[in-house]
Amino acid sequence: MIKREKIELVKGSDIYAGIDVSCDIHRVRFIDNLGQEIIRGISFSNDREGFNKLEEHMKKYGIDHNIIFGLEPTGDYWKPIGYYLKSKGYRVVLVNPYHLKRTKEIIDNSQQKDDRKDSYLIADLVKQGKYFFPIIPEGIYGEMREISISWRRTKQQITRLKCYLSNFLAKYFPEYRSIFSDILGKSSFYILSHYPLPEDIKRIGKVRLTRIIKRVSKGKIKQEKIDRLYEIAKDTVGIKEGKETARMFLKEILKELERLIRRREKLKGKMKDLLMRSGYGDYLLSIRGVGVVSACLFLGEIGDPRRYKKSSQIEKLAGYNLVEESSGKKKGQKQISKRGRETLRYVGYLVANVAIAKNKEIRELYRYKVEVLKKNRINAMVGIAVKMLRIMFAVCKNKEYYNSEKIRENFI
């Protein structure tokens, strides 16, 4: 929605309410079209009793539904009150915390900050049309949002534990990674679980080691690699101190990793089910470079694609819109704003990487940007990420499969 439409929307309201949200206690103030406080503001708790107190306070002063509530999206604290007000039929919008911070000195030329002042500023920004509508995904899109959050947290936890595992190997068996490039691969995981230290490998001997690895890998690992593993275990430069504690620590890490990997696979299965139920799965998966996870993350972030009119809205939602700082003769360099949903930017980068490798048309476009337009690789990658988000939105909006000819027609 453009600014003019936002202003027209607020013109139809008589009262603007600003709620400064927190973990336990919210503060609300009510102003009119002139910015005057028309009724006394109150504080109320973040529970059913507090929400009832807010409604009773409004009924006491005869406030009906001709009101817009503005909230500052502080973490997830705004969601209970936001969902509650929306369920009661009130209009709910959000105010950017960055805008609030920048305007706090305007009303009284003071850097003072408190809940009472912030709630007034939120209401005033709503009155000026400086707000945005919250993406409150409902139904299947709400499920996608939550499972996307779980997926990213699980992935981050796996990455963190993988770093711990790498640190362990760097101390006790630094040569190990020259044998297994993927330390979480099936054979590597088995060796680390049962024979984590070089001395454990030496103890079982080369013959038994060979038999174990051949069985676990189903003969995929060559004998030369097994021989080399045994030799470097005999002659490792890893430290010898603190081995028993390290062994116990590694066991806990691997157990947690195993649990997280199982959870990741379970989440992926659920993602596929939700994607197909959404009605957009086949269209998104027809794009070479888009998989089940990236498609589900995309829909989880934007919600229902029918809410948007143009692909530029998706671009701005992700924070991929270009901005520059120019003044007088100084011409600033354009860069992406990053004022948007970080996960959506991550999706763009993720599918861009895969598409450059697997999608012929996108690979040609990337080479054109780098070799002909002489853009640096980072800027070219950002351009491809934006292009992929636009394509994903287009196939959902038009309910059509990916068409390589259309990409070539709009090559630039």
PDB file of N, CA, C and O in Angstrom, residues 276-319:
ATOM      1  N   MET A 276       2.549 -28.583  -0.545  1.00  0.00           N
ATOM      2  CA  MET A 276       1.605 -29.154  -1.497  1.00  0.00           C
ATOM      3  C   MET A 276       0.160 -28.758  -1.153  1.00  0.00           C
ATOM      4  O   MET A 276      -0.660 -28.533  -2.038  1.00  0.00           O
ATOM      5  N   ARG A 277      -0.133 -28.655   0.135  1.00  0.00           N
ATOM      6  CA  ARG A 277      -1.481 -28.260   0.543  1.00  0.00           C
ATOM      7  C   ARG A 277      -1.772 -26.791   0.240  1.00  0.00           C
ATOM      8  O   ARG A 277      -2.932 -26.393   0.106  1.00  0.00           O
ATOM      9  N   SER A 278      -0.716 -25.979   0.124  1.00  0.00           N
ATOM     10  CA  SER A 278      -0.910 -24.548  -0.131  1.00  0.00           C
ATOM     11  C   SER A 278      -1.440 -24.279  -1.535  1.00  0.00           C
ATOM     12  O   SER A 278      -2.031 -23.222  -1.788  1.00  0.00           O
ATOM     13  N   GLY A 279      -1.214 -25.202  -2.459  1.00  0.00           N
ATOM     14  CA  GLY A 279      -1.641 -24.999  -3.845  1.00  0.00           C
ATOM     15  C   GLY A 279      -0.591 -24.344  -4.716  1.00  0.00           C
ATOM     16  O   GLY A 279      -0.788 -24.183  -5.929  1.00  0.00           O
ATOM     17  N   TYR A 280       0.546 -23.945  -4.116  1.00  0.00           N
ATOM     18  CA  TYR A 280       1.608 -23.284  -4.877  1.00  0.00           C
ATOM     19  C   TYR A 280       2.857 -24.158  -5.025  1.00  0.00           C
ATOM     20  O   TYR A 280       3.815 -23.755  -5.681  1.00  0.00           O
ATOM     21  N   GLY A 281       2.843 -25.327  -4.414  1.00  0.00           N
ATOM     22  CA  GLY A 281       4.037 -26.171  -4.398  1.00  0.00           C
ATOM     23  C   GLY A 281       4.526 -26.554  -5.776  1.00  0.00           C
ATOM     24  O   GLY A 281       5.721 -26.413  -6.090  1.00  0.00           O
ATOM     25  N   ASP A 282       3.641 -27.027  -6.643  1.00  0.00           N
ATOM     26  CA  ASP A 282       4.053 -27.471  -7.983  1.00  0.00           C
ATOM     27  C   ASP A 282       4.635 -26.321  -8.794  1.00  0.00           C
ATOM     28  O   ASP A 282       5.589 -26.505  -9.550  1.00  0.00           O
ATOM     29  N   TYR A 283       4.049 -25.126  -8.653  1.00  0.00           N
ATOM     30  CA  TYR A 283       4.541 -23.970  -9.413  1.00  0.00           C
ATOM     31  C   TYR A 283       5.945 -23.567  -8.948  1.00  0.00           C
ATOM     32  O   TYR A 283       6.833 -23.313  -9.772  1.00  0.00           O
ATOM     33  N   LEU A 284       6.140 -23.513  -7.630  1.00  0.00           N
ATOM     34  CA  LEU A 284       7.445 -23.107  -7.102  1.00  0.00           C
ATOM     35  C   LEU A 284       8.522 -24.146  -7.403  1.00  0.00           C
ATOM     36  O   LEU A 284       9.657 -23.800  -7.764  1.00  0.00           O
ATOM     37  N   LEU A 285       8.186 -25.423  -7.273  1.00  0.00           N
ATOM     38  CA  LEU A 285       9.178 -26.473  -7.489  1.00  0.00           C
ATOM     39  C   LEU A 285       9.509 -26.668  -8.967  1.00  0.00           C
ATOM     40  O   LEU A 285      10.455 -27.381  -9.298  1.00  0.00           O
ATOM     41  N   SER A 286       8.731 -26.041  -9.856  1.00  0.00           N
ATOM     42  CA  SER A 286       9.056 -26.118 -11.286  1.00  0.00           C
ATOM     43  C   SER A 286      10.234 -25.223 -11.641  1.00  0.00           C
ATOM     44  O   SER A 286      10.794 -25.326 -12.727  1.00  0.00           O
ATOM     45  N   ILE A 287      10.618 -24.326 -10.703  1.00  0.00           N
ATOM     46  CA  ILE A 287      11.765 -23.438 -10.919  1.00  0.00           C
ATOM     47  C   ILE A 287      13.035 -24.192 -10.552  1.00  0.00           C
ATOM     48  O   ILE A 287      13.188 -24.631  -9.411  1.00  0.00           O
ATOM     49  N   ARG A 288      13.942 -24.331 -11.505  1.00  0.00           N
ATOM     50  CA  ARG A 288      15.216 -24.998 -11.213  1.00  0.00           C
ATOM     51  C   ARG A 288      16.042 -24.098 -10.288  1.00  0.00           C
ATOM     52  O   ARG A 288      16.416 -22.995 -10.659  1.00  0.00           O
ATOM     53  N   GLY A 289      16.296 -24.595  -9.091  1.00  0.00           N
ATOM     54  CA  GLY A 289      17.005 -23.807  -8.084  1.00  0.00           C
ATOM     55  C   GLY A 289      16.181 -23.640  -6.821  1.00  0.00           C
ATOM     56  O   GLY A 289      16.708 -23.252  -5.782  1.00  0.00           O
ATOM     57  N   VAL A 290      14.882 -23.918  -6.919  1.00  0.00           N
ATOM     58  CA  VAL A 290      13.991 -23.807  -5.763  1.00  0.00           C
ATOM     59  C   VAL A 290      13.644 -25.200  -5.270  1.00  0.00           C
ATOM     60  O   VAL A 290      13.203 -26.048  -6.046  1.00  0.00           O
ATOM     61  N   GLY A 291      13.863 -25.446  -3.981  1.00  0.00           N
ATOM     62  CA  GLY A 291      13.550 -26.737  -3.382  1.00  0.00           C
ATOM     63  C   GLY A 291      12.421 -26.615  -2.377  1.00  0.00           C
ATOM     64  O   GLY A 291      11.849 -25.533  -2.185  1.00  0.00           O
ATOM     65  N   VAL A 292      12.126 -27.704  -1.716  1.00  0.00           N
ATOM     66  CA  VAL A 292      11.030 -27.740  -0.752  1.00  0.00           C
ATOM     67  C   VAL A 292      11.263 -26.730   0.366  1.00  0.00           C
ATOM     68  O   VAL A 292      10.358 -25.958   0.737  1.00  0.00           O
ATOM     69  N   VAL A 293      12.472 -26.712   0.913  1.00  0.00           N
ATOM     70  CA  VAL A 293      12.764 -25.825   2.051  1.00  0.00           C
ATOM     71  C   VAL A 293      12.662 -24.358   1.649  1.00  0.00           C
ATOM     72  O   VAL A 293      12.001 -23.559   2.313  1.00  0.00           O
ATOM     73  N   SER A 294      13.316 -23.971   0.548  1.00  0.00           N
ATOM     74  CA  SER A 294      13.306 -22.561   0.133  1.00  0.00           C
ATOM     75  C   SER A 294      11.899 -22.107  -0.248  1.00  0.00           C
ATOM     76  O   SER A 294      11.506 -20.972   0.044  1.00  0.00           O
ATOM     77  N   ALA A 295      11.102 -22.989  -0.865  1.00  0.00           N
ATOM     78  CA  ALA A 295       9.731 -22.635  -1.233  1.00  0.00           C
ATOM     79  C   ALA A 295       8.867 -22.422   0.006  1.00  0.00           C
ATOM     80  O   ALA A 295       8.070 -21.474   0.075  1.00  0.00           O
ATOM     81  N   CYS A 296       9.026 -23.294   0.997  1.00  0.00           N
ATOM     82  CA  CYS A 296       8.247 -23.178   2.233  1.00  0.00           C
ATOM     83  C   CYS A 296       8.670 -21.939   3.025  1.00  0.00           C
ATOM     84  O   CYS A 296       7.822 -21.228   3.575  1.00  0.00           O
ATOM     85  N   LEU A 297       9.966 -21.670   3.084  1.00  0.00           N
ATOM     86  CA  LEU A 297      10.454 -20.460   3.756  1.00  0.00           C
ATOM     87  C   LEU A 297       9.883 -19.215   3.088  1.00  0.00           C
ATOM     88  O   LEU A 297       9.494 -18.248   3.759  1.00  0.00           O
ATOM     89  N   PHE A 298       9.827 -19.219   1.765  1.00  0.00           N
ATOM     90  CA  PHE A 298       9.308 -18.080   0.993  1.00  0.00           C
ATOM     91  C   PHE A 298       7.856 -17.793   1.347  1.00  0.00           C
ATOM     92  O   PHE A 298       7.491 -16.667   1.695  1.00  0.00           O
ATOM     93  N   LEU A 299       7.008 -18.817   1.297  1.00  0.00           N
ATOM     94  CA  LEU A 299       5.588 -18.628   1.604  1.00  0.00           C
ATOM     95  C   LEU A 299       5.374 -18.316   3.087  1.00  0.00           C
ATOM     96  O   LEU A 299       4.469 -17.553   3.444  1.00  0.00           O
ATOM     97  N   GLY A 300       6.215 -18.892   3.944  1.00  0.00           N
ATOM     98  CA  GLY A 300       6.107 -18.601   5.367  1.00  0.00           C
ATOM     99  C   GLY A 300       6.417 -17.152   5.684  1.00  0.00           C
ATOM    100  O   GLY A 300       5.855 -16.576   6.613  1.00  0.00           O
ATOM    101  N   GLU A 301       7.291 -16.535   4.898  1.00  0.00           N
ATOM    102  CA  GLU A 301       7.671 -15.142   5.134  1.00  0.00           C
ATOM    103  C   GLU A 301       6.672 -14.154   4.545  1.00  0.00           C
ATOM    104  O   GLU A 301       6.346 -13.148   5.168  1.00  0.00           O
ATOM    105  N   ILE A 302       6.183 -14.427   3.330  1.00  0.00           N
ATOM    106  CA  ILE A 302       5.299 -13.444   2.689  1.00  0.00           C
ATOM    107  C   ILE A 302       3.824 -13.686   3.009  1.00  0.00           C
ATOM    108  O   ILE A 302       2.992 -12.808   2.843  1.00  0.00           O
ATOM    109  N   GLY A 303       3.483 -14.897   3.482  1.00  0.00           N
ATOM    110  CA  GLY A 303       2.081 -15.215   3.709  1.00  0.00           C
ATOM    111  C   GLY A 303       1.381 -15.507   2.387  1.00  0.00           C
ATOM    112  O   GLY A 303       1.989 -16.011   1.441  1.00  0.00           O
ATOM    113  N   ASP A 304       0.130 -15.158   2.298  1.00  0.00           N
ATOM    114  CA  ASP A 304      -0.663 -15.403   1.094  1.00  0.00           C
ATOM    115  C   ASP A 304      -0.188 -14.489  -0.040  1.00  0.00           C
ATOM    116  O   ASP A 304      -0.241 -13.258   0.084  1.00  0.00           O
ATOM    117  N   PRO A 305       0.291 -15.043  -1.164  1.00  0.00           N
ATOM    118  CA  PRO A 305       0.783 -14.206  -2.283  1.00  0.00           C
ATOM    119  C   PRO A 305      -0.273 -13.272  -2.849  1.00  0.00           C
ATOM    120  O   PRO A 305       0.058 -12.255  -3.461  1.00  0.00           O
ATOM    121  N   ARG A 306      -1.555 -13.580  -2.630  1.00  0.00           N
ATOM    122  CA  ARG A 306      -2.625 -12.741  -3.168  1.00  0.00           C
ATOM    123  C   ARG A 306      -2.711 -11.389  -2.476  1.00  0.00           C
ATOM    124  O   ARG A 306      -3.411 -10.487  -2.951  1.00  0.00           O
ATOM    125  N   ARG A 307      -1.999 -11.228  -1.371  1.00  0.00           N
ATOM    126  CA  ARG A 307      -1.994  -9.949  -0.646  1.00  0.00           C
ATOM    127  C   ARG A 307      -1.214  -8.875  -1.395  1.00  0.00           C
ATOM    128  O   ARG A 307      -1.349  -7.684  -1.104  1.00  0.00           O
ATOM    129  N   TYR A 308      -0.392  -9.270  -2.336  1.00  0.00           N
ATOM    130  CA  TYR A 308       0.520  -8.339  -2.994  1.00  0.00           C
ATOM    131  C   TYR A 308       0.108  -8.105  -4.443  1.00  0.00           C
ATOM    132  O   TYR A 308      -0.373  -9.008  -5.130  1.00  0.00           O
ATOM    133  N   LYS A 309       0.344  -6.877  -4.902  1.00  0.00           N
ATOM    134  CA  LYS A 309       0.002  -6.523  -6.280  1.00  0.00           C
ATOM    135  C   LYS A 309       1.204  -6.632  -7.214  1.00  0.00           C
ATOM    136  O   LYS A 309       1.069  -7.019  -8.372  1.00  0.00           O
ATOM    137  N   LYS A 310       2.383  -6.246  -6.725  1.00  0.00           N
ATOM    138  CA  LYS A 310       3.571  -6.180  -7.579  1.00  0.00           C
ATOM    139  C   LYS A 310       4.757  -6.870  -6.905  1.00  0.00           C
ATOM    140  O   LYS A 310       4.826  -6.952  -5.681  1.00  0.00           O
ATOM    141  N   SER A 311       5.677  -7.331  -7.745  1.00  0.00           N
ATOM    142  CA  SER A 311       6.875  -8.001  -7.226  1.00  0.00           C
ATOM    143  C   SER A 311       7.766  -7.036  -6.449  1.00  0.00           C
ATOM    144  O   SER A 311       8.544  -7.454  -5.589  1.00  0.00           O
ATOM    145  N   SER A 312       7.653  -5.732  -6.745  1.00  0.00           N
ATOM    146  CA  SER A 312       8.471  -4.747  -6.019  1.00  0.00           C
ATOM    147  C   SER A 312       8.116  -4.724  -4.537  1.00  0.00           C
ATOM    148  O   SER A 312       8.952  -4.361  -3.697  1.00  0.00           O
ATOM    149  N   GLN A 313       6.890  -5.121  -4.205  1.00  0.00           N
ATOM    150  CA  GLN A 313       6.501  -5.193  -2.792  1.00  0.00           C
ATOM    151  C   GLN A 313       7.261  -6.310  -2.081  1.00  0.00           C
ATOM    152  O   GLN A 313       7.647  -6.165  -0.926  1.00  0.00           O
ATOM    153  N   ILE A 314       7.469  -7.421  -2.776  1.00  0.00           N
ATOM    154  CA  ILE A 314       8.248  -8.527  -2.213  1.00  0.00           C
ATOM    155  C   ILE A 314       9.697  -8.105  -2.043  1.00  0.00           C
ATOM    156  O   ILE A 314      10.345  -8.400  -1.035  1.00  0.00           O
ATOM    157  N   GLU A 315      10.194  -7.383  -3.047  1.00  0.00           N
ATOM    158  CA  GLU A 315      11.577  -6.893  -3.012  1.00  0.00           C
ATOM    159  C   GLU A 315      11.796  -5.985  -1.807  1.00  0.00           C
ATOM    160  O   GLU A 315      12.798  -6.103  -1.092  1.00  0.00           O
ATOM    161  N   LYS A 316      10.845  -5.089  -1.565  1.00  0.00           N
ATOM    162  CA  LYS A 316      10.965  -4.168  -0.425  1.00  0.00           C
ATOM    163  C   LYS A 316      10.778  -4.900   0.888  1.00  0.00           C
ATOM    164  O   LYS A 316      11.449  -4.591   1.880  1.00  0.00           O
ATOM    165  N   LEU A 317       9.861  -5.871   0.912  1.00  0.00           N
ATOM    166  CA  LEU A 317       9.633  -6.660   2.121  1.00  0.00           C
ATOM    167  C   LEU A 317      10.909  -7.375   2.559  1.00  0.00           C
ATOM    168  O   LEU A 317      11.179  -7.522   3.749  1.00  0.00           O
ATOM    169  N   ALA A 318      11.709  -7.799   1.579  1.00  0.00           N
ATOM    170  CA  ALA A 318      12.964  -8.486   1.877  1.00  0.00           C
ATOM    171  C   ALA A 318      14.089  -7.527   2.241  1.00  0.00           C
ATOM    172  O   ALA A 318      15.133  -7.954   2.742  1.00  0.00           O
ATOM    173  N   GLY A 319      13.887  -6.222   1.964  1.00  0.00           N
ATOM    174  CA  GLY A 319      14.966  -5.257   2.202  1.00  0.00           C
ATOM    175  C   GLY A 319      15.966  -5.230   1.071  1.00  0.00           C
ATOM    176  O   GLY A 319      17.119  -4.807   1.246  1.00  0.00           O
TER     177      GLY A 319
END
